[in-house]
mmCIF file of C-alpha atoms in Angstrom:
data_model
loop_
_atom_site.group_PDB
_atom_site.id
_atom_site.type_symbol
_atom_site.label_atom_id
_atom_site.label_comp_id
_atom_site.label_asym_id
_atom_site.label_seq_id
_atom_site.Cartn_x
_atom_site.Cartn_y
_atom_site.Cartn_z
ATOM 1 C CA MET A 1 -17.818 51.499 -44.475
ATOM 2 C CA LEU A 2 -20.200 52.071 -41.586
ATOM 3 C CA GLU A 3 -23.744 51.042 -42.493
ATOM 4 C CA CYS A 4 -25.981 54.087 -42.879
ATOM 5 C CA LYS A 5 -28.826 53.687 -40.373
ATOM 6 C CA SER A 6 -30.858 56.664 -41.635
ATOM 7 C CA LEU A 7 -31.453 58.505 -44.878
ATOM 8 C CA ILE A 8 -28.821 61.080 -43.886
ATOM 9 C CA GLN A 9 -25.247 59.972 -44.322
ATOM 10 C CA VAL A 10 -22.351 62.063 -42.995
ATOM 11 C CA ALA A 11 -18.942 61.858 -44.664
ATOM 12 C CA ALA A 12 -15.770 63.374 -43.191
ATOM 13 C CA LEU A 13 -12.762 63.512 -45.501
ATOM 14 C CA TYR A 14 -9.417 65.138 -46.046
ATOM 15 C CA HIS A 15 -6.525 64.678 -48.416
ATOM 16 C CA PHE A 16 -3.207 66.476 -48.779
ATOM 17 C CA ALA A 17 -2.586 67.155 -52.454
ATOM 18 C CA PRO A 18 -0.869 69.890 -54.472
ATOM 19 C CA PHE A 19 -3.528 72.243 -55.871
ATOM 20 C CA ASP A 20 -1.882 74.869 -58.069
ATOM 21 C CA ASP A 21 -5.136 76.801 -58.478
ATOM 22 C CA PRO A 22 -7.706 75.961 -55.762
ATOM 23 C CA ALA A 23 -9.973 78.774 -56.956
ATOM 24 C CA ALA A 24 -10.453 77.000 -60.281
ATOM 25 C CA LEU A 25 -11.717 73.930 -58.426
ATOM 26 C CA GLN A 26 -14.167 75.803 -56.211
ATOM 27 C CA GLY A 27 -17.025 76.504 -58.638
ATOM 28 C CA PRO A 28 -17.282 73.023 -60.172
ATOM 29 C CA LEU A 29 -17.137 71.377 -56.743
ATOM 30 C CA GLN A 30 -19.834 73.698 -55.383
ATOM 31 C CA ALA A 31 -22.005 72.893 -58.409
ATOM 32 C CA ALA A 32 -21.496 69.147 -57.898
ATOM 33 C CA CYS A 33 -22.548 69.427 -54.250
ATOM 34 C CA ASP A 34 -25.602 71.531 -55.087
ATOM 35 C CA ALA A 35 -26.688 69.152 -57.827
ATOM 36 C CA ALA A 36 -26.405 66.201 -55.443
ATOM 37 C CA GLY A 37 -28.420 67.938 -52.708
ATOM 38 C CA ILE A 38 -25.512 67.834 -50.274
ATOM 39 C CA ARG A 39 -24.927 70.211 -47.354
ATOM 40 C CA GLY A 40 -21.852 70.945 -45.253
ATOM 41 C CA THR A 41 -18.515 72.648 -45.792
ATOM 42 C CA ILE A 42 -15.503 71.712 -47.903
ATOM 43 C CA LEU A 43 -12.242 73.628 -47.668
ATOM 44 C CA LEU A 44 -9.832 73.953 -50.590
ATOM 45 C CA ALA A 45 -6.258 75.192 -50.174
ATOM 46 C CA PRO A 46 -2.952 74.833 -51.996
ATOM 47 C CA GLU A 47 -2.227 71.858 -49.713
ATOM 48 C CA GLY A 48 -5.435 69.912 -50.436
ATOM 49 C CA VAL A 49 -9.057 69.369 -49.424
ATOM 50 C CA ASN A 50 -10.857 68.941 -46.096
ATOM 51 C CA GLY A 51 -14.531 68.795 -45.254
ATOM 52 C CA THR A 52 -17.624 67.262 -43.730
ATOM 53 C CA ILE A 53 -20.763 66.829 -45.808
ATOM 54 C CA ALA A 54 -24.163 65.264 -45.296
ATOM 55 C CA GLY A 55 -27.014 64.056 -47.450
ATOM 56 C CA SER A 56 -28.318 60.938 -49.130
ATOM 57 C CA PRO A 57 -25.829 58.082 -49.651
ATOM 58 C CA GLU A 58 -26.298 58.493 -53.410
ATOM 59 C CA GLY A 59 -25.607 62.224 -53.238
ATOM 60 C CA ILE A 60 -22.539 61.709 -51.061
ATOM 61 C CA ALA A 61 -21.208 59.143 -53.536
ATOM 62 C CA LYS A 62 -21.567 61.607 -56.433
ATOM 63 C CA VAL A 63 -19.654 64.325 -54.586
ATOM 64 C CA LEU A 64 -16.888 61.920 -53.575
ATOM 65 C CA ASP A 65 -16.588 60.809 -57.198
ATOM 66 C CA HIS A 66 -16.123 64.458 -58.176
ATOM 67 C CA ILE A 67 -13.423 64.976 -55.532
ATOM 68 C CA ARG A 68 -11.586 61.947 -56.926
ATOM 69 C CA THR A 69 -11.209 63.859 -60.191
ATOM 70 C CA LEU A 70 -9.239 66.634 -58.470
ATOM 71 C CA PRO A 71 -5.434 66.625 -58.887
ATOM 72 C CA ASP A 72 -3.780 63.737 -57.008
ATOM 73 C CA CYS A 73 -7.073 62.805 -55.301
ATOM 74 C CA GLU A 74 -7.771 59.470 -56.968
ATOM 75 C CA THR A 75 -7.795 57.785 -53.557
ATOM 76 C CA PHE A 76 -8.450 59.173 -50.080
ATOM 77 C CA ASP A 77 -9.946 57.976 -46.824
ATOM 78 C CA VAL A 78 -13.534 58.806 -45.900
ATOM 79 C CA LYS A 79 -15.146 58.310 -42.501
ATOM 80 C CA TYR A 80 -18.875 57.661 -42.644
ATOM 81 C CA SER A 81 -21.475 58.107 -39.933
ATOM 82 C CA HIS A 82 -25.176 58.944 -39.892
ATOM 83 C CA ALA A 83 -27.544 61.540 -38.507
ATOM 84 C CA ASP A 84 -31.245 61.468 -37.713
ATOM 85 C CA GLU A 85 -31.552 65.114 -38.806
ATOM 86 C CA MET A 86 -29.586 67.134 -41.345
ATOM 87 C CA PRO A 87 -26.600 68.511 -39.341
ATOM 88 C CA PHE A 88 -25.888 71.418 -41.739
ATOM 89 C CA ASN A 89 -28.059 74.225 -43.044
ATOM 90 C CA ARG A 90 -26.407 74.793 -46.408
ATOM 91 C CA MET A 91 -23.454 73.879 -48.611
ATOM 92 C CA LYS A 92 -20.331 75.977 -48.930
ATOM 93 C CA VAL A 93 -17.015 75.337 -50.677
ATOM 94 C CA ARG A 94 -14.447 77.728 -49.202
ATOM 95 C CA LEU A 95 -10.927 78.750 -50.157
ATOM 96 C CA LYS A 96 -8.369 78.802 -47.321
ATOM 97 C CA ARG A 97 -4.623 79.199 -46.850
ATOM 98 C CA GLU A 98 -4.465 75.811 -45.087
ATOM 99 C CA ILE A 99 -6.999 72.995 -44.838
ATOM 100 C CA VAL A 100 -6.088 72.720 -41.159
ATOM 101 C CA THR A 101 -4.360 75.728 -39.665
ATOM 102 C CA MET A 102 -1.173 75.205 -37.712
ATOM 103 C CA GLY A 103 0.618 78.315 -38.904
ATOM 104 C CA GLU A 104 4.025 76.620 -39.189
ATOM 105 C CA PRO A 105 5.697 77.359 -42.548
ATOM 106 C CA GLY A 106 7.291 74.385 -44.238
ATOM 107 C CA ILE A 107 5.239 71.659 -42.569
ATOM 108 C CA ASP A 108 4.236 69.221 -45.313
ATOM 109 C CA PRO A 109 2.637 65.877 -44.372
ATOM 110 C CA ARG A 110 3.249 64.645 -47.916
ATOM 111 C CA ALA A 111 6.999 64.858 -47.291
ATOM 112 C CA SER A 112 7.239 63.677 -43.683
ATOM 113 C CA VAL A 113 4.670 62.309 -41.296
ATOM 114 C CA GLY A 114 4.391 59.995 -38.301
ATOM 115 C CA ARG A 115 3.675 56.289 -38.559
ATOM 116 C CA TYR A 116 0.010 55.363 -38.881
ATOM 117 C CA VAL A 117 -1.447 52.995 -36.299
ATOM 118 C CA ASP A 118 -4.561 50.986 -37.084
ATOM 119 C CA PRO A 119 -7.372 51.441 -34.534
ATOM 120 C CA ASN A 120 -7.153 47.744 -33.650
ATOM 121 C CA ASP A 121 -3.469 48.172 -32.698
ATOM 122 C CA TRP A 122 -3.879 51.474 -30.849
ATOM 123 C CA ASN A 123 -4.577 50.029 -27.393
ATOM 124 C CA GLU A 124 -1.306 48.097 -27.380
ATOM 125 C CA LEU A 125 0.705 51.189 -28.346
ATOM 126 C CA ILE A 126 -0.770 53.570 -25.785
ATOM 127 C CA SER A 127 -0.578 50.935 -23.030
ATOM 128 C CA ASP A 128 3.190 50.691 -23.500
ATOM 129 C CA PRO A 129 4.884 52.490 -20.553
ATOM 130 C CA GLU A 130 7.504 53.837 -22.956
ATOM 131 C CA THR A 131 4.844 55.682 -24.946
ATOM 132 C CA ILE A 132 3.654 59.200 -24.213
ATOM 133 C CA VAL A 133 0.130 59.892 -25.518
ATOM 134 C CA ILE A 134 -0.806 63.433 -26.603
ATOM 135 C CA ASP A 135 -4.276 64.681 -27.476
ATOM 136 C CA THR A 136 -3.830 67.276 -30.247
ATOM 137 C CA ARG A 137 -7.369 68.646 -29.965
ATOM 138 C CA ASN A 138 -8.509 71.797 -28.193
ATOM 139 C CA ASP A 139 -9.650 72.173 -24.611
ATOM 140 C CA TYR A 140 -13.398 72.235 -25.311
ATOM 141 C CA GLU A 141 -13.076 68.946 -27.228
ATOM 142 C CA VAL A 142 -10.958 67.178 -24.618
ATOM 143 C CA ALA A 143 -13.425 68.271 -21.930
ATOM 144 C CA ILE A 144 -15.975 65.655 -22.995
ATOM 145 C CA GLY A 145 -13.741 62.677 -23.758
ATOM 146 C CA GLN A 146 -10.198 61.376 -24.244
ATOM 147 C CA PHE A 147 -8.050 58.234 -24.129
ATOM 148 C CA GLU A 148 -6.897 56.925 -20.780
ATOM 149 C CA GLY A 149 -3.646 58.556 -19.678
ATOM 150 C CA ALA A 150 -3.493 61.071 -22.539
ATOM 151 C CA ILE A 151 -1.914 64.473 -22.006
ATOM 152 C CA ASP A 152 -4.188 67.451 -22.608
ATOM 153 C CA PRO A 153 -2.233 70.466 -23.980
ATOM 154 C CA GLU A 154 -5.136 72.727 -22.878
ATOM 155 C CA THR A 155 -4.930 74.664 -26.133
ATOM 156 C CA ALA A 156 -7.703 76.929 -27.366
ATOM 157 C CA SER A 157 -6.567 76.605 -30.995
ATOM 158 C CA PHE A 158 -4.433 74.208 -33.037
ATOM 159 C CA ARG A 159 -2.203 77.208 -33.741
ATOM 160 C CA ASP A 160 -1.147 77.022 -30.078
ATOM 161 C CA PHE A 161 0.164 73.462 -30.344
ATOM 162 C CA PRO A 162 3.705 74.161 -31.671
ATOM 163 C CA LYS A 163 4.482 76.620 -28.872
ATOM 164 C CA TRP A 164 3.014 74.265 -26.262
ATOM 165 C CA PHE A 165 5.234 71.430 -27.464
ATOM 166 C CA ARG A 166 8.376 73.557 -27.572
ATOM 167 C CA ASP A 167 7.680 74.902 -24.083
ATOM 168 C CA HIS A 168 7.173 71.403 -22.620
ATOM 169 C CA ARG A 169 9.410 69.298 -24.830
ATOM 170 C CA ASP A 170 12.009 68.325 -22.232
ATOM 171 C CA ASP A 171 9.434 67.215 -19.672
ATOM 172 C CA LEU A 172 7.315 65.429 -22.262
ATOM 173 C CA LEU A 173 10.104 63.343 -23.725
ATOM 174 C CA SER A 174 11.930 62.579 -20.484
ATOM 175 C CA GLY A 175 12.257 58.792 -20.227
ATOM 176 C CA LYS A 176 9.891 58.183 -23.164
ATOM 177 C CA LYS A 177 10.885 56.556 -26.439
ATOM 178 C CA LYS A 178 7.663 56.885 -28.437
ATOM 179 C CA VAL A 179 5.089 59.628 -28.963
ATOM 180 C CA ALA A 180 1.517 58.653 -29.892
ATOM 181 C CA MET A 181 -0.856 61.390 -31.018
ATOM 182 C CA TYR A 182 -4.522 61.467 -31.904
ATOM 183 C CA CYS A 183 -7.301 63.832 -32.990
ATOM 184 C CA THR A 184 -10.913 63.641 -34.167
ATOM 185 C CA GLY A 185 -10.507 62.390 -37.716
ATOM 186 C CA GLY A 186 -6.758 62.300 -38.306
ATOM 187 C CA ILE A 187 -6.042 65.547 -40.128
ATOM 188 C CA ARG A 188 -4.524 67.492 -37.237
ATOM 189 C CA CYS A 189 -2.200 64.571 -36.534
ATOM 190 C CA GLU A 190 -0.939 64.694 -40.108
ATOM 191 C CA LYS A 191 0.477 68.110 -39.305
ATOM 192 C CA SER A 192 1.339 67.609 -35.644
ATOM 193 C CA THR A 193 3.387 64.459 -36.353
ATOM 194 C CA SER A 194 5.038 66.177 -39.309
ATOM 195 C CA PHE A 195 5.842 69.073 -36.986
ATOM 196 C CA LEU A 196 7.379 66.802 -34.333
ATOM 197 C CA ARG A 197 9.542 65.131 -36.958
ATOM 198 C CA SER A 198 10.720 68.568 -38.094
ATOM 199 C CA GLU A 199 11.682 69.165 -34.446
ATOM 200 C CA GLY A 200 13.867 66.056 -34.476
ATOM 201 C CA VAL A 201 11.497 63.562 -32.828
ATOM 202 C CA GLU A 202 11.709 60.279 -34.750
ATOM 203 C CA ASP A 203 9.436 57.744 -33.031
ATOM 204 C CA VAL A 204 6.132 59.481 -33.695
ATOM 205 C CA PHE A 205 2.877 57.607 -34.249
ATOM 206 C CA HIS A 206 -0.712 58.655 -34.865
ATOM 207 C CA LEU A 207 -4.102 56.989 -34.854
ATOM 208 C CA LYS A 208 -5.160 56.302 -38.440
ATOM 209 C CA GLY A 209 -8.622 57.700 -39.037
ATOM 210 C CA GLY A 210 -8.623 59.390 -35.647
ATOM 211 C CA ILE A 211 -11.047 58.896 -32.783
ATOM 212 C CA LEU A 212 -13.963 58.473 -35.192
ATOM 213 C CA LYS A 213 -12.440 55.420 -36.835
ATOM 214 C CA TYR A 214 -11.503 53.998 -33.426
ATOM 215 C CA LEU A 215 -15.047 54.391 -32.098
ATOM 216 C CA GLU A 216 -16.368 52.805 -35.275
ATOM 217 C CA ASN A 217 -14.041 49.779 -35.260
ATOM 218 C CA VAL A 218 -13.164 48.975 -31.643
ATOM 219 C CA PRO A 219 -15.872 47.295 -29.510
ATOM 220 C CA GLU A 220 -16.878 49.313 -26.473
ATOM 221 C CA GLU A 221 -15.911 46.488 -24.113
ATOM 222 C CA GLU A 222 -12.326 46.611 -25.453
ATOM 223 C CA SER A 223 -12.097 50.378 -25.715
ATOM 224 C CA LEU A 224 -9.715 52.663 -23.834
ATOM 225 C CA TRP A 225 -11.751 55.708 -24.840
ATOM 226 C CA GLN A 226 -13.466 57.560 -22.010
ATOM 227 C CA GLY A 227 -16.460 59.811 -22.657
ATOM 228 C CA GLU A 228 -17.737 61.062 -25.993
ATOM 229 C CA CYS A 229 -16.157 62.641 -29.062
ATOM 230 C CA PHE A 230 -16.925 66.229 -30.059
ATOM 231 C CA VAL A 231 -17.806 66.631 -33.744
ATOM 232 C CA PHE A 232 -18.042 69.832 -35.754
ATOM 233 C CA ASP A 233 -21.696 69.780 -36.673
ATOM 234 C CA GLN A 234 -25.067 70.003 -35.003
ATOM 235 C CA ARG A 235 -24.839 66.486 -33.591
ATOM 236 C CA VAL A 236 -22.269 67.950 -31.134
ATOM 237 C CA ALA A 237 -20.867 64.570 -30.020
ATOM 238 C CA VAL A 238 -20.822 60.874 -30.898
ATOM 239 C CA LYS A 239 -19.999 57.767 -28.886
ATOM 240 C CA HIS A 240 -19.054 54.156 -29.612
ATOM 241 C CA GLY A 241 -20.442 52.893 -32.876
ATOM 242 C CA LEU A 242 -20.677 56.572 -33.892
ATOM 243 C CA GLU A 243 -24.095 56.734 -32.286
ATOM 244 C CA LEU A 244 -25.414 60.163 -31.338
ATOM 245 C CA GLY A 245 -23.961 61.344 -28.041
ATOM 246 C CA SER A 246 -25.640 62.964 -25.068
ATOM 247 C CA TYR A 247 -24.147 66.472 -25.278
ATOM 248 C CA GLY A 248 -25.841 69.662 -26.335
ATOM 249 C CA GLN A 249 -24.136 72.931 -27.183
ATOM 250 C CA CYS A 250 -24.366 76.523 -26.064
ATOM 251 C CA PHE A 251 -25.202 78.693 -29.066
ATOM 252 C CA ALA A 252 -23.735 81.739 -27.346
ATOM 253 C CA CYS A 253 -20.201 80.466 -26.646
ATOM 254 C CA ARG A 254 -20.157 77.154 -28.622
ATOM 255 C CA HIS A 255 -19.075 75.052 -25.637
ATOM 256 C CA PRO A 256 -20.416 71.471 -25.489
ATOM 257 C CA LEU A 257 -22.818 70.963 -22.595
ATOM 258 C CA SER A 258 -23.593 67.918 -20.502
ATOM 259 C CA GLN A 259 -27.151 67.089 -19.482
ATOM 260 C CA GLU A 260 -26.347 68.433 -15.993
ATOM 261 C CA GLU A 261 -25.065 71.728 -17.433
ATOM 262 C CA MET A 262 -28.197 72.112 -19.550
ATOM 263 C CA ALA A 263 -30.250 71.668 -16.366
ATOM 264 C CA SER A 264 -28.316 74.498 -14.686
ATOM 265 C CA PRO A 265 -30.127 77.770 -13.915
ATOM 266 C CA ASP A 266 -27.291 79.467 -15.837
ATOM 267 C CA TYR A 267 -28.373 77.726 -19.053
ATOM 268 C CA ASN A 268 -30.781 79.664 -21.234
ATOM 269 C CA GLU A 269 -31.004 78.169 -24.716
ATOM 270 C CA GLY A 270 -29.246 80.317 -27.277
ATOM 271 C CA ILE A 271 -28.354 82.958 -24.672
ATOM 272 C CA SER A 272 -26.077 81.650 -21.893
ATOM 273 C CA CYS A 273 -24.618 78.607 -20.143
ATOM 274 C CA PRO A 274 -22.416 77.931 -17.080
ATOM 275 C CA HIS A 275 -19.310 78.501 -19.229
ATOM 276 C CA CYS A 276 -20.234 81.976 -20.487
ATOM 277 C CA ILE A 277 -22.761 83.357 -18.007
ATOM 278 C CA ASP A 278 -20.154 85.754 -16.588
ATOM 279 C CA GLN A 279 -18.446 86.500 -19.910
ATOM 280 C CA ARG A 280 -21.179 88.379 -21.785
ATOM 281 C CA ASN A 281 -22.548 91.886 -21.365
ATOM 282 C CA ASP A 282 -26.164 93.041 -21.620
ATOM 283 C CA GLU A 283 -25.749 94.233 -25.214
ATOM 284 C CA GLN A 284 -24.464 90.832 -26.336
ATOM 285 C CA ARG A 285 -27.248 88.998 -24.516
ATOM 286 C CA ALA A 286 -29.832 91.269 -26.125
ATOM 287 C CA ARG A 287 -28.554 90.176 -29.529
ATOM 288 C CA TYR A 288 -28.644 86.521 -28.478
ATOM 289 C CA ILE A 289 -32.229 86.910 -27.236
ATOM 290 C CA GLU A 290 -33.318 88.428 -30.544
ATOM 291 C CA ARG A 291 -31.490 85.731 -32.519
ATOM 292 C CA GLN A 292 -33.115 82.999 -30.445
ATOM 293 C CA LYS A 293 -36.530 84.607 -30.975
ATOM 294 C CA GLN A 294 -36.022 84.667 -34.748
ATOM 295 C CA GLN A 295 -34.867 81.044 -34.737
ATOM 296 C CA GLN A 296 -37.949 79.960 -32.821
ATOM 297 C CA LEU A 297 -40.234 81.894 -35.174
ATOM 298 C CA ALA A 298 -38.538 80.318 -38.195
ATOM 299 C CA LYS A 299 -38.870 76.870 -36.657
ATOM 300 C CA ALA A 300 -42.578 77.452 -36.027
ATOM 301 C CA ARG A 301 -42.929 78.283 -39.731
ATOM 302 C CA GLY A 302 -41.055 75.121 -40.659
ATOM 303 C CA GLU A 303 -38.112 77.126 -41.991
ATOM 304 C CA ALA A 304 -34.376 77.075 -41.302
ATOM 305 C CA HIS A 305 -33.128 80.333 -39.805
ATOM 306 C CA ILE A 306 -30.042 80.931 -41.959
ATOM 307 C CA GLY A 307 -29.685 84.692 -41.709
ATOM 308 C CA ALA A 308 -28.500 84.976 -38.122
ATOM 309 C CA THR A 309 -25.375 86.946 -37.397
ATOM 310 C CA VAL A 310 -23.319 86.789 -34.239
ATOM 311 C CA ASP A 311 -20.852 89.330 -32.941
ATOM 312 C CA SER A 312 -17.159 88.666 -33.564
ATOM 313 C CA ALA A 313 -16.378 88.464 -29.857
ATOM 314 C CA SER A 314 -18.767 85.536 -29.502
ATOM 315 C CA LYS A 315 -17.370 83.760 -32.541
ATOM 316 C CA ALA A 316 -13.814 84.227 -31.341
ATOM 317 C CA ASP A 317 -14.506 82.452 -28.051
ATOM 318 C CA LEU A 318 -13.698 79.138 -29.694
ATOM 319 C CA GLU A 319 -11.681 78.842 -32.880
ATOM 320 C CA LEU A 320 -13.731 76.111 -34.513
ATOM 321 C CA SER A 321 -13.405 74.758 -38.030
ATOM 322 C CA ASP A 322 -15.184 76.373 -40.952
ATOM 323 C CA ALA A 323 -17.483 73.358 -40.995
ATOM 324 C CA SER A 324 -18.485 74.115 -37.428
ATOM 325 C CA TRP A 325 -19.079 77.807 -38.081
ATOM 326 C CA GLU A 326 -21.200 76.944 -41.077
ATOM 327 C CA ALA A 327 -23.247 74.484 -39.053
ATOM 328 C CA ASN A 328 -23.744 76.733 -36.066
ATOM 329 C CA PHE A 329 -23.627 80.253 -37.499
ATOM 330 C CA PRO A 330 -25.183 79.761 -40.946
ATOM 331 C CA GLY A 331 -25.241 82.995 -42.886
ATOM 332 C CA GLY A 332 -23.009 84.751 -40.376
ATOM 333 C CA LEU A 333 -19.559 86.044 -41.213
ATOM 334 C CA LYS A 334 -16.681 84.086 -39.780
ATOM 335 C CA PRO A 335 -13.828 86.213 -38.348
ATOM 336 C CA GLU A 336 -10.723 86.468 -40.526
ATOM 337 C CA ARG A 337 -8.842 83.774 -38.690
ATOM 338 C CA ASP A 338 -8.326 80.146 -39.524
ATOM 339 C CA GLY A 339 -10.061 77.511 -37.487
ATOM 340 C CA ASP A 340 -8.920 73.991 -36.719
#
């Protein structure tokens, strides 16, 4: 486990397990999180549990112990990191149709999945000329970092991945014997590798623990990772050793921003950035200006501004995970669509 370098520990977890009645698990899990002083978002669905939470190491341990009491959840992997400031504003346990939304009926990682590759063995696999490497994340995530030579599907949502693969299958697999896939923490690859196997692709591999585990375990001088890794909380990005990255984020369109982009005349905190400056109308910007004003007033009072709402068009710009919406739009209503 990564040593916690601050009082705030961040734990990312997921586990595929058969929950006959997720709603019955929701209340007790919410109560356990509240009692432990934990913030973040945990998703419950018939296929299992997925979430990112933050708080004291002792509080995190209590919540993880509770999750281990859920059906078929005695053991599961957890990825730990740390934050200098609390990356979430409140705690929410949500019910969903899927813990990661691919929208492909019949895909079950418990029944069929690709072969796991330890982070220390990943470089050898992706350096093999007979291996094709696919990044299963979305375009805004890939924009700030990826593995050398990886293919970017340029998807806006994980729901787009199956169609992208089917449309490009022949070109992708031409002359290649192995497919290696990766994502942030591993959960999307559970479904994407299961999907490829359902499509008849046998030699499918995925990075165990995802990019986060790779950045934690592989020394920077040996790494094939380029850039930083987008995370779904207010830290925005992390780098090797899971240290805080250099990116900010536009609170109008949710796109990660480099230091150069934040120095752009098109960047106005909470209102616009180079990615959305031409994609918002005056009415939307007026709402952003008022929201930013209320956030600044709350901050001056030493309070968290958790009542902000954002128009559905803005939220739909990027289909982020529930954890991300909770971190960045606390108190606001998420559109009725599944995130990543």
